mmCIF file of C-alpha atoms in Angstrom:
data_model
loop_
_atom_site.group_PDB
_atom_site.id
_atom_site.type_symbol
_atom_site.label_atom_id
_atom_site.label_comp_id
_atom_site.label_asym_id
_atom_site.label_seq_id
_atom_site.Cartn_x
_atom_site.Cartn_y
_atom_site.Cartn_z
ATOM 1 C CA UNK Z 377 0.000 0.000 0.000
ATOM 2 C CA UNK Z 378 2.917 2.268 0.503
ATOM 3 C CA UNK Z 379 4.684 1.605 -2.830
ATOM 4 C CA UNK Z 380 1.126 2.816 -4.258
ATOM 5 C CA UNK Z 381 1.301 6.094 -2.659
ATOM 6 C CA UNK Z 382 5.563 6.910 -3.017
ATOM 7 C CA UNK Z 383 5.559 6.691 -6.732
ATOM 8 C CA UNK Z 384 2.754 9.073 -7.596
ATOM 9 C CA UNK Z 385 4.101 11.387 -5.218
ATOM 10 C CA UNK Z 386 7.656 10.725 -6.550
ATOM 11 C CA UNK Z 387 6.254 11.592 -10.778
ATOM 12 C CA UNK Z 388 4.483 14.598 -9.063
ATOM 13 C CA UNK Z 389 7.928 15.900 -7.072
ATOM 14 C CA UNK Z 390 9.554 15.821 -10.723
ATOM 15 C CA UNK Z 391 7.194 17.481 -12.988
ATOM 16 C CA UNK Z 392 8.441 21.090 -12.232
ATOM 17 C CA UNK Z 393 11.637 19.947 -13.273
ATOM 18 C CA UNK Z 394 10.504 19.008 -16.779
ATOM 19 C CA UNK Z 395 10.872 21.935 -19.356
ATOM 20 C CA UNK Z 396 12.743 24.542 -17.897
ATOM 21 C CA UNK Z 397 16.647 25.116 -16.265
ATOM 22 C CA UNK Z 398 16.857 25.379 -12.756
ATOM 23 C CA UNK Z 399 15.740 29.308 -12.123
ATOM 24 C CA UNK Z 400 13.742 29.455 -15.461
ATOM 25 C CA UNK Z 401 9.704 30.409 -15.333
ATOM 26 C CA UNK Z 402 8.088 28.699 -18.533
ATOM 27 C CA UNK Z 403 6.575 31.195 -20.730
ATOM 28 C CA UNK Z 404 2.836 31.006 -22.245
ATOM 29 C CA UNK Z 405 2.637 29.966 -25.633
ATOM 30 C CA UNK Z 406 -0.348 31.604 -27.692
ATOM 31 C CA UNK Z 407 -1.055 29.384 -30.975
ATOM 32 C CA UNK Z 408 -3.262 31.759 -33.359
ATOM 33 C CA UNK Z 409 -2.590 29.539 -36.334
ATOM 34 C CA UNK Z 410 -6.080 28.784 -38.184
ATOM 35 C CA UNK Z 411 -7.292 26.243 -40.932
ATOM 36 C CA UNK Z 412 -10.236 25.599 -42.630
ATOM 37 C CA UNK Z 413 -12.647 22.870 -41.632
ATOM 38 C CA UNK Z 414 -13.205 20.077 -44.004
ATOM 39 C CA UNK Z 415 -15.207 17.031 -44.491
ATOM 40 C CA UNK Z 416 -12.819 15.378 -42.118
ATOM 41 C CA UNK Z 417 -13.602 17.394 -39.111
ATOM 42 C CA UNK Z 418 -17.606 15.903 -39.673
ATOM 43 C CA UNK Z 419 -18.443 13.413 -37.842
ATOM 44 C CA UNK Z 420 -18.880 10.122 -39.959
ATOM 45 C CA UNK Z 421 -22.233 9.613 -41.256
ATOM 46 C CA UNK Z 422 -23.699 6.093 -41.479
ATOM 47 C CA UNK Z 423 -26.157 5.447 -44.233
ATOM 48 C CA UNK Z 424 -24.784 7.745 -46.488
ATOM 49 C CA UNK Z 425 -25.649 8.137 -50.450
ATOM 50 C CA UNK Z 426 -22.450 8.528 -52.954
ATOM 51 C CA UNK Z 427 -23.272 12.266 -53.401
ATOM 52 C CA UNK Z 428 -22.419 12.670 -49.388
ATOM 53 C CA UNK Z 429 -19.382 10.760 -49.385
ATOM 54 C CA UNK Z 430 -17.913 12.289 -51.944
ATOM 55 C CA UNK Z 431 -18.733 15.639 -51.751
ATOM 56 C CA UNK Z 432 -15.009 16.884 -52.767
ATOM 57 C CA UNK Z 433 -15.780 18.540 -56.134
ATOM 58 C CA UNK Z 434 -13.780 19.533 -59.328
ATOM 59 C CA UNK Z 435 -14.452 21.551 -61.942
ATOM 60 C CA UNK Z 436 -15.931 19.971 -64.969
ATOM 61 C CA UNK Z 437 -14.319 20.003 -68.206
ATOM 62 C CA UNK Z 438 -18.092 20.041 -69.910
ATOM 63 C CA UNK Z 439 -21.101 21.907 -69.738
ATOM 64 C CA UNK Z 440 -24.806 21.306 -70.612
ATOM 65 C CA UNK Z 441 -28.613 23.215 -70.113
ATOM 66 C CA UNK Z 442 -30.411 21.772 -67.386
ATOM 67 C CA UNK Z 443 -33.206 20.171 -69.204
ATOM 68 C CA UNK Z 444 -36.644 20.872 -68.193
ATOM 69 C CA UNK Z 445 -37.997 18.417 -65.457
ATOM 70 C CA UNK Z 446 -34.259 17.599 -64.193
ATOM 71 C CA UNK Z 447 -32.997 18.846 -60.673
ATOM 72 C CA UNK Z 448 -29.770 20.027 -60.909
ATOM 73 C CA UNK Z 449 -27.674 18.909 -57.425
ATOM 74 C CA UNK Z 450 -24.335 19.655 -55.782
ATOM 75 C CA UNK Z 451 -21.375 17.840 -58.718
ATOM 76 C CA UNK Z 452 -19.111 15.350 -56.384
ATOM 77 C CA UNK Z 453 -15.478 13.254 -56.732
ATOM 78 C CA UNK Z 454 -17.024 11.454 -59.533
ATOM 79 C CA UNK Z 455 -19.704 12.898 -60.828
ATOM 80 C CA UNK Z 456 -18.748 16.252 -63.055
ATOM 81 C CA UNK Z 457 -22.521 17.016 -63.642
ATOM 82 C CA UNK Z 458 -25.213 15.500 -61.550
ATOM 83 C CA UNK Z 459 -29.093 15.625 -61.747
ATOM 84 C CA UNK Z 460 -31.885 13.844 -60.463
ATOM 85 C CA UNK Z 461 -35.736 13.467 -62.106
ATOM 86 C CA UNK Z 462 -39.000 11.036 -61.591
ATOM 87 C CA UNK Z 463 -41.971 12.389 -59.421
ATOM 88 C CA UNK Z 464 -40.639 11.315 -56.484
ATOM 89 C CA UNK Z 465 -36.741 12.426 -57.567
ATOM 90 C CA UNK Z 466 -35.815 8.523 -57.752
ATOM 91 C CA UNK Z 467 -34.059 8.876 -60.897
ATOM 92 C CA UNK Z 468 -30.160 9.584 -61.558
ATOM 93 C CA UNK Z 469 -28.192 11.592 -64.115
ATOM 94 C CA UNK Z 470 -24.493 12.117 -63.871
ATOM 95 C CA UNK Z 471 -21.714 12.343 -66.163
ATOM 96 C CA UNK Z 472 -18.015 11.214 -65.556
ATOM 97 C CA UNK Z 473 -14.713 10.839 -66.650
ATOM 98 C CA UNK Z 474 -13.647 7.229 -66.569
ATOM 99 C CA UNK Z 475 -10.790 4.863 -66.861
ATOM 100 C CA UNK Z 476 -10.417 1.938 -68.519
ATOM 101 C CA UNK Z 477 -11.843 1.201 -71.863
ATOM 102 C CA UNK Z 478 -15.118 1.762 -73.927
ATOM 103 C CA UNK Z 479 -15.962 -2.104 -73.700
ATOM 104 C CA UNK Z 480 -14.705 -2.474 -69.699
ATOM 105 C CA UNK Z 481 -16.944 0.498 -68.712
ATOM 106 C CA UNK Z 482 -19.814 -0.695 -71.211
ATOM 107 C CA UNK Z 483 -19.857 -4.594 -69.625
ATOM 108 C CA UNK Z 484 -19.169 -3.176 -66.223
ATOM 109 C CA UNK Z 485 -22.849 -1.067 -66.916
ATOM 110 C CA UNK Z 486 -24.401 -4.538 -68.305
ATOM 111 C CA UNK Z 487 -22.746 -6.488 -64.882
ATOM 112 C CA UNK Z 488 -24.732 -4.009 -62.589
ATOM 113 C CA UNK Z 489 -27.705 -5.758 -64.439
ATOM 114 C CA UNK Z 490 -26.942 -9.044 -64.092
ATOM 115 C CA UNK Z 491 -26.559 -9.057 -68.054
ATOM 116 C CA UNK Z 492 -23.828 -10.607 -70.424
ATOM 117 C CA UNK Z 493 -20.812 -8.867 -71.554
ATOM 118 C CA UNK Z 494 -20.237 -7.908 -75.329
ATOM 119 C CA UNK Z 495 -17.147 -7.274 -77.370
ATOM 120 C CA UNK Z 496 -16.007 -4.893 -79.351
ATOM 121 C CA UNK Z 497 -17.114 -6.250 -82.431
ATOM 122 C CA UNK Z 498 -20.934 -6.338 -81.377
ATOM 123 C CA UNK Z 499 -20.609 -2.200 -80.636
ATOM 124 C CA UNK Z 500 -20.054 -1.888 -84.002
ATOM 125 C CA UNK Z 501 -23.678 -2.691 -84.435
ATOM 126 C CA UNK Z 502 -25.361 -0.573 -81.668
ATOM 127 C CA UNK Z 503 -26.888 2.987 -81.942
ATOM 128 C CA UNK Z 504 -24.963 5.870 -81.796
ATOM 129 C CA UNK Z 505 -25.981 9.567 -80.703
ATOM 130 C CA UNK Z 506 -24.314 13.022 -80.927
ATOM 131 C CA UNK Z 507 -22.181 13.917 -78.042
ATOM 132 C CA UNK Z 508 -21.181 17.735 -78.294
ATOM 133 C CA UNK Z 509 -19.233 16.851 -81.450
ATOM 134 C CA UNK Z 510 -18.136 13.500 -80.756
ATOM 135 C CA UNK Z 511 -20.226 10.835 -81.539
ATOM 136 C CA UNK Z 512 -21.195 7.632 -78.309
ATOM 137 C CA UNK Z 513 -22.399 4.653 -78.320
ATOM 138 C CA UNK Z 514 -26.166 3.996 -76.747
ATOM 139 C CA UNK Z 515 -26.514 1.761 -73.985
ATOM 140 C CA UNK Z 516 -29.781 0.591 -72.626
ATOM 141 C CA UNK Z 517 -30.396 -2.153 -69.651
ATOM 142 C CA UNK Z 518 -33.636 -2.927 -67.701
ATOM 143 C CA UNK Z 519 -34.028 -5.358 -64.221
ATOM 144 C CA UNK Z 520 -32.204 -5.654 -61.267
ATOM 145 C CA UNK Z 521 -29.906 -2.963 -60.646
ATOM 146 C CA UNK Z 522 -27.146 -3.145 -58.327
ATOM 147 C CA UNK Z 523 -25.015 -0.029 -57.962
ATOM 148 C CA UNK Z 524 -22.292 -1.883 -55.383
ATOM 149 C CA UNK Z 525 -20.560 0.421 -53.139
ATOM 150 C CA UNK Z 526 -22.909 -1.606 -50.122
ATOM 151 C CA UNK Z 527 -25.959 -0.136 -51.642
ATOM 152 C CA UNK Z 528 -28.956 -2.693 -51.932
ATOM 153 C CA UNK Z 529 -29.713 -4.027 -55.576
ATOM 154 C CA UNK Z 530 -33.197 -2.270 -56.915
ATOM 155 C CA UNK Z 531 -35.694 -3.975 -58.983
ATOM 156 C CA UNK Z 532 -37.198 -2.895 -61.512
ATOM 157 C CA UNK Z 533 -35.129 -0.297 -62.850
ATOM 158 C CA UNK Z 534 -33.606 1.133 -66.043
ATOM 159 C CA UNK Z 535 -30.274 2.115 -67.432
ATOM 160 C CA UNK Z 536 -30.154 4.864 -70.186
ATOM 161 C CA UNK Z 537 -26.744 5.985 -71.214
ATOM 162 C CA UNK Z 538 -24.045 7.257 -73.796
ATOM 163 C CA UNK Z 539 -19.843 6.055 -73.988
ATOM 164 C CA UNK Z 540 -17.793 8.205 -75.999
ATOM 165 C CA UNK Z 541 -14.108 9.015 -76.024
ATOM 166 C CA UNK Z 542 -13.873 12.617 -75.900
ATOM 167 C CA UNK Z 543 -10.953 15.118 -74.527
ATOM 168 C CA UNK Z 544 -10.167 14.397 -71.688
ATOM 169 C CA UNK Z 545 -10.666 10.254 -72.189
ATOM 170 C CA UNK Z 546 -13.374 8.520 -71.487
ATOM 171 C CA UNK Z 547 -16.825 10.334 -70.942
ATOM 172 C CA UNK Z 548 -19.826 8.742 -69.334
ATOM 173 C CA UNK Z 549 -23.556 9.564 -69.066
ATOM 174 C CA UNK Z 550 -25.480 7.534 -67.383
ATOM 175 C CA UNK Z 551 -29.115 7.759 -66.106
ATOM 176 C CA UNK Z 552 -30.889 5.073 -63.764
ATOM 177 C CA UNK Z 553 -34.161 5.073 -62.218
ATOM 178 C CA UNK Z 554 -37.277 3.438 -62.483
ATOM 179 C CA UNK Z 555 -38.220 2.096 -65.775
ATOM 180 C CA UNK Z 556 -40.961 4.099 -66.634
ATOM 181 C CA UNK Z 557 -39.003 7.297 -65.465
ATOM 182 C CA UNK Z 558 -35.922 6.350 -67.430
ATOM 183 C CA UNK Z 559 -38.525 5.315 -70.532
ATOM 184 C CA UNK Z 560 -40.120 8.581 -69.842
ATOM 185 C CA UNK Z 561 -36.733 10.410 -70.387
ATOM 186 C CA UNK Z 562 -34.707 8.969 -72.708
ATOM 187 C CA UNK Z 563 -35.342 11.556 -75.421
ATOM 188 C CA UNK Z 564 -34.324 13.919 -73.227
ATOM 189 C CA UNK Z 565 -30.920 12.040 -72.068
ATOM 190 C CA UNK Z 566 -30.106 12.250 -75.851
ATOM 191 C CA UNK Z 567 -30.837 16.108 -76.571
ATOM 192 C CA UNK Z 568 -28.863 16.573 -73.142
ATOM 193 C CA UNK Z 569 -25.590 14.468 -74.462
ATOM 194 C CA UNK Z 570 -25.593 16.636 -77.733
ATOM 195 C CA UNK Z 571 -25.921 19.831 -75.687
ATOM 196 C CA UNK Z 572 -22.351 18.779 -73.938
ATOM 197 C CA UNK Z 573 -19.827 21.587 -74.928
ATOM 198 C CA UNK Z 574 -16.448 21.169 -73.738
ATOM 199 C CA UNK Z 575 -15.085 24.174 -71.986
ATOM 200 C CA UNK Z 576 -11.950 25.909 -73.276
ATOM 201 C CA UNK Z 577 -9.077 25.510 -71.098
#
């Protein structure tokens, strides 16, 4: 019991010792230096969509009207424009740059359907549509969507979208929703992708 009570007593006998010369006073440090908060000073938020994680933006290398019907919302990490439409706002329009190749992006779109992959040689007979002045290739799925990322697969959905290799690589637009929003839509998605201008650098 008496070892117990020495050695605290012993630390405490030290600390004024610690910092300073014998005859010294320590002096008071002010720190005034300042930062701006960021997402990492937020708490972490469970159940969150892809739009909250990644809300780090970048400036996108295209631009496009907002077409009539779509809700324009806050662009994130990986989505350079980003919309949402449907009467209840279920449905999804974004457009990215993305790695890889046409076909890899194009079978990795069919995957989230639970549909086969193509080759390059069956692209050459899908449709095509205007992008800015490039020219992508159409993609269309319907079923079981899963969008990965720990997000729940959705039935009953829709996949309208363009590929096209543009200026800065690869350029994806995709839309998803419910089928008869994405049906509903799907002229639109194609008057949007030939609105696309890429900005001047």
């Amino acid at each position: 019991m008496k070892a117990s009570i020495i050695l605290p007593l012993i630390a405490f006998a030290l600390l004024p010792s610690c910092g300073s010369e014998k005859g010294e006073t320590m002096e008071e440090v002010v720190v005034t230096e300042t930062r701006r908060e960021t997402m990492r000073d937020m708490p972490p938020r469970l159940h969150a969509t892809s739009d909250e994680r990644f809300r780090n933006s970048r400036s996108s290398p295209v631009s496009a009207p907002t077409p009539d019907g779509w809700l324009q919302v806050p662009a994130t990490e990986f989505r350079l424009l980003n919309y949402r439409f449907g009467d209840e706002g279920a449905g999804e329009v974004w457009v990215s740059l993305a790695g890889g190749g046409l076909v890899e992006n194009l079978n990795r779109w069919l995957g989230q359907f639970s549909l086969d992959p193509v080759d390059a040689d069956t692209l050459e007979t899908w449709g095509k549509v205007p992008v800015g002045d490039y020219e992508g290739i159409w993609v269309e799925a319907s079923g079981t969507y899963s969008p990965g990322m720990g997000q729940a697969p959705r039935g009953e959905q829709a996949l309208a979208g363009v590929i096209v290799e543009g200026e800065d690589g690869l350029l994806t637009i995709k839309m998803v929703g419910p089928i008869p929003d994405v049906q509903a839509q799907k002229d639109a998605l194609k008057e949007f992708a030939a609105s696309l201008e890429w900005k001047q650098p």
